[in-house]
Amino acid sequence: MPLSESIATHVLDGASVALEGFTHLIPFAAGHEIIRQRRRGLHLIRMTPDLIHDQMIGM
């Protein structure tokens, strides 16, 4: 399943989302696809600080 289809199917507005990876393993493609699809009202779960969460908060 393509990433865009997976995000469209499983990440709905208002969902709780955890995107985790340490430094070089941060799932930027998934985060950017969520931003591109303009998901709203997400509850972001952070276990480590990383840039993708900051980008999603700013969208």
PDB file of C-alpha atoms in Angstrom:
ATOM      1  CA  MET A   1       0.000   0.000   0.000  1.00  0.00           C
ATOM      2  CA  PRO A   2       1.435   3.406  -0.902  1.00  0.00           C
ATOM      3  CA  LEU A   3       2.198   5.733   2.007  1.00  0.00           C
ATOM      4  CA  SER A   4      -0.362   8.289   0.796  1.00  0.00           C
ATOM      5  CA  GLU A   5      -3.112   5.656   0.793  1.00  0.00           C
ATOM      6  CA  SER A   6      -2.074   4.355   4.207  1.00  0.00           C
ATOM      7  CA  ILE A   7      -2.199   7.855   5.722  1.00  0.00           C
ATOM      8  CA  ALA A   8      -5.568   8.556   4.050  1.00  0.00           C
ATOM      9  CA  THR A   9      -6.992   5.314   5.457  1.00  0.00           C
ATOM     10  CA  HIS A  10      -5.506   5.228   8.953  1.00  0.00           C
ATOM     11  CA  VAL A  11      -4.790   8.834  10.017  1.00  0.00           C
ATOM     12  CA  LEU A  12      -8.110  10.610  10.346  1.00  0.00           C
ATOM     13  CA  ASP A  13      -8.809  14.099  11.689  1.00  0.00           C
ATOM     14  CA  GLY A  14      -8.685  14.033  15.491  1.00  0.00           C
ATOM     15  CA  ALA A  15      -6.507  10.894  15.650  1.00  0.00           C
ATOM     16  CA  SER A  16      -3.719  10.307  18.167  1.00  0.00           C
ATOM     17  CA  VAL A  17      -0.459  10.002  16.235  1.00  0.00           C
ATOM     18  CA  ALA A  18       3.001   8.889  17.364  1.00  0.00           C
ATOM     19  CA  LEU A  19       5.779   9.256  14.786  1.00  0.00           C
ATOM     20  CA  GLU A  20       8.969   8.005  16.362  1.00  0.00           C
ATOM     21  CA  GLY A  21      12.540   7.406  15.398  1.00  0.00           C
ATOM     22  CA  PHE A  22      15.848   8.539  16.829  1.00  0.00           C
ATOM     23  CA  THR A  23      17.624  11.226  14.796  1.00  0.00           C
ATOM     24  CA  HIS A  24      18.207   9.522  11.434  1.00  0.00           C
ATOM     25  CA  LEU A  25      15.133   7.269  11.777  1.00  0.00           C
ATOM     26  CA  ILE A  26      12.513  10.041  12.109  1.00  0.00           C
ATOM     27  CA  PRO A  27       9.671   9.196   9.673  1.00  0.00           C
ATOM     28  CA  PHE A  28       9.726  12.486   7.750  1.00  0.00           C
ATOM     29  CA  ALA A  29       7.908  11.031   4.730  1.00  0.00           C
ATOM     30  CA  ALA A  30       4.930   9.993   6.874  1.00  0.00           C
ATOM     31  CA  GLY A  31       4.861  13.323   8.700  1.00  0.00           C
ATOM     32  CA  HIS A  32       5.049  15.311   5.482  1.00  0.00           C
ATOM     33  CA  GLU A  33       2.273  13.187   3.959  1.00  0.00           C
ATOM     34  CA  ILE A  34       0.052  13.941   6.981  1.00  0.00           C
ATOM     35  CA  ILE A  35       0.791  17.646   6.494  1.00  0.00           C
ATOM     36  CA  ARG A  36       0.135  17.391   2.734  1.00  0.00           C
ATOM     37  CA  GLN A  37      -3.251  15.755   3.386  1.00  0.00           C
ATOM     38  CA  ARG A  38      -4.071  18.577   5.836  1.00  0.00           C
ATOM     39  CA  ARG A  39      -5.152  16.371   8.724  1.00  0.00           C
ATOM     40  CA  ARG A  40      -6.545  18.528  11.535  1.00  0.00           C
ATOM     41  CA  GLY A  41      -7.087  18.229  15.271  1.00  0.00           C
ATOM     42  CA  LEU A  42      -4.395  15.598  15.733  1.00  0.00           C
ATOM     43  CA  HIS A  43      -3.104  14.649  19.166  1.00  0.00           C
ATOM     44  CA  LEU A  44       0.651  14.338  18.656  1.00  0.00           C
ATOM     45  CA  ILE A  45       2.506  11.937  20.938  1.00  0.00           C
ATOM     46  CA  ARG A  46       6.216  12.638  21.360  1.00  0.00           C
ATOM     47  CA  MET A  47       8.666  10.320  23.049  1.00  0.00           C
ATOM     48  CA  THR A  48      11.714  12.195  21.771  1.00  0.00           C
ATOM     49  CA  PRO A  49      11.984  15.766  20.506  1.00  0.00           C
ATOM     50  CA  ASP A  50      12.293  16.000  16.756  1.00  0.00           C
ATOM     51  CA  LEU A  51      11.641  18.372  13.897  1.00  0.00           C
ATOM     52  CA  ILE A  52       8.647  16.625  12.314  1.00  0.00           C
ATOM     53  CA  HIS A  53       6.426  17.302  15.339  1.00  0.00           C
ATOM     54  CA  ASP A  54       7.369  20.984  15.239  1.00  0.00           C
ATOM     55  CA  GLN A  55       6.441  21.092  11.549  1.00  0.00           C
ATOM     56  CA  MET A  56       3.090  19.393  12.213  1.00  0.00           C
ATOM     57  CA  ILE A  57       2.261  21.791  15.061  1.00  0.00           C
ATOM     58  CA  GLY A  58       2.974  24.712  12.717  1.00  0.00           C
ATOM     59  CA  MET A  59       0.714  23.504   9.900  1.00  0.00           C
TER      60      MET A  59
END
